[in-house]
PDB file of C-alpha atoms in Angstrom:
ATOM      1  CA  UNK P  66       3.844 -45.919  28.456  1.00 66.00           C
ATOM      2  CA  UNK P  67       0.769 -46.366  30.754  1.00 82.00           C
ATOM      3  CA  UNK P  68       1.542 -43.470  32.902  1.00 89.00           C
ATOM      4  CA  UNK P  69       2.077 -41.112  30.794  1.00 88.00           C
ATOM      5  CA  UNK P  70      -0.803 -38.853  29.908  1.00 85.00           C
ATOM      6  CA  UNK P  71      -1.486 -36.140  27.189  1.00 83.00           C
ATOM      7  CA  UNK P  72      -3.189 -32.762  28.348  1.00 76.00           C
ATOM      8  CA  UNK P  73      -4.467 -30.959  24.877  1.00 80.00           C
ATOM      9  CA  UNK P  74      -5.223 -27.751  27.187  1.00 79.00           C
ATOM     10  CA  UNK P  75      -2.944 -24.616  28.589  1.00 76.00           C
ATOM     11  CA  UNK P  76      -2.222 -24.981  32.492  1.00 78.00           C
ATOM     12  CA  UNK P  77      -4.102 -22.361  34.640  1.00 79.00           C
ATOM     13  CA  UNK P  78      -0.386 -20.482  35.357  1.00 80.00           C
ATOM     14  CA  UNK P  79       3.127 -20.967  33.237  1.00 79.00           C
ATOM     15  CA  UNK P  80       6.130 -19.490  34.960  1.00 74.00           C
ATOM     16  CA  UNK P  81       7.690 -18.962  31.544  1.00 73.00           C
ATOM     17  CA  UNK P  82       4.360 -17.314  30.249  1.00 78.00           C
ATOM     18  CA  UNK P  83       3.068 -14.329  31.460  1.00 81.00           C
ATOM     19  CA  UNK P  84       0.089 -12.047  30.532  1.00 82.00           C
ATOM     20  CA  UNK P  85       2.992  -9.347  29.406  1.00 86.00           C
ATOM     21  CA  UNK P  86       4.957 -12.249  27.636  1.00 83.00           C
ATOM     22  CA  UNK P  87       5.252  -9.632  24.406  1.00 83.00           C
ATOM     23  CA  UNK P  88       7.120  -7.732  27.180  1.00 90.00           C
ATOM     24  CA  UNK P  89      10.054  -9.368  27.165  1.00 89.00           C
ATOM     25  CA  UNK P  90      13.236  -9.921  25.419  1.00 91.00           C
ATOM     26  CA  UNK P  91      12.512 -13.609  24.521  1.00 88.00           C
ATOM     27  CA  UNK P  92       8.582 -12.176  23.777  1.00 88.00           C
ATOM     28  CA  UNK P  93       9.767  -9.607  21.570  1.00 92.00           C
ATOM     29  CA  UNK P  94      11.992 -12.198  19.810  1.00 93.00           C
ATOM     30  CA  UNK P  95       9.190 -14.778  19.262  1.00 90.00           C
ATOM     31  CA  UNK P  96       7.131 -12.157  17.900  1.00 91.00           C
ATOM     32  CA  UNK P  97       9.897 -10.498  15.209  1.00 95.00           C
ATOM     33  CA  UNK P  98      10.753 -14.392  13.467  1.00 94.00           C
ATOM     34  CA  UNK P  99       7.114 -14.588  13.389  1.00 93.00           C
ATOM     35  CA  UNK P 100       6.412 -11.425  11.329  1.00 94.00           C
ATOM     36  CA  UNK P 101       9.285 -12.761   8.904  1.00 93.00           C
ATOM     37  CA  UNK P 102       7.949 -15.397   8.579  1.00 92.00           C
ATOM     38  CA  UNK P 103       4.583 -14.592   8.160  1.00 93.00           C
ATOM     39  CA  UNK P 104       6.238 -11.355   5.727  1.00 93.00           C
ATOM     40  CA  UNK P 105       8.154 -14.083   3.753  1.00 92.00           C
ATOM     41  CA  UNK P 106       5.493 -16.438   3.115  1.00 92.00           C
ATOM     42  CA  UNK P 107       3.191 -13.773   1.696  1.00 92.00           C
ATOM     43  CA  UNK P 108       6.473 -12.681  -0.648  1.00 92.00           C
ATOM     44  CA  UNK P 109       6.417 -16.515  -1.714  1.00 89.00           C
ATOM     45  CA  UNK P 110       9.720 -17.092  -0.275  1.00 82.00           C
ATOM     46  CA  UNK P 111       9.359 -19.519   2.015  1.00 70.00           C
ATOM     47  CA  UNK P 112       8.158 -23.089   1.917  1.00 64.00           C
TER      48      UNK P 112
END
């Protein structure tokens, strides 16, 4: 494993990431199972 390297920081341009990310389908999905979750924890239902 000598040549393999860790970068802890976001590349300057993702193909699959976009500034309008929230735009799309798979953006909009991301975003719903988030507010669950997020909706859930505060109801105490979730670990």
């Amino acid at each position: 494993f000598n040549d393999v390297k860790i970068r802890s920081h976001p590349v300057a341009s993702d193909k699959n990431w976009s500034s309008l990310w929230w735009l799309t389908p798979w953006g909009w999905w991301l975003a719903m199972g988030e507010l669950m979750r997020i909706g859930l924890f505060a109801l105490g239902l979730s670990r």
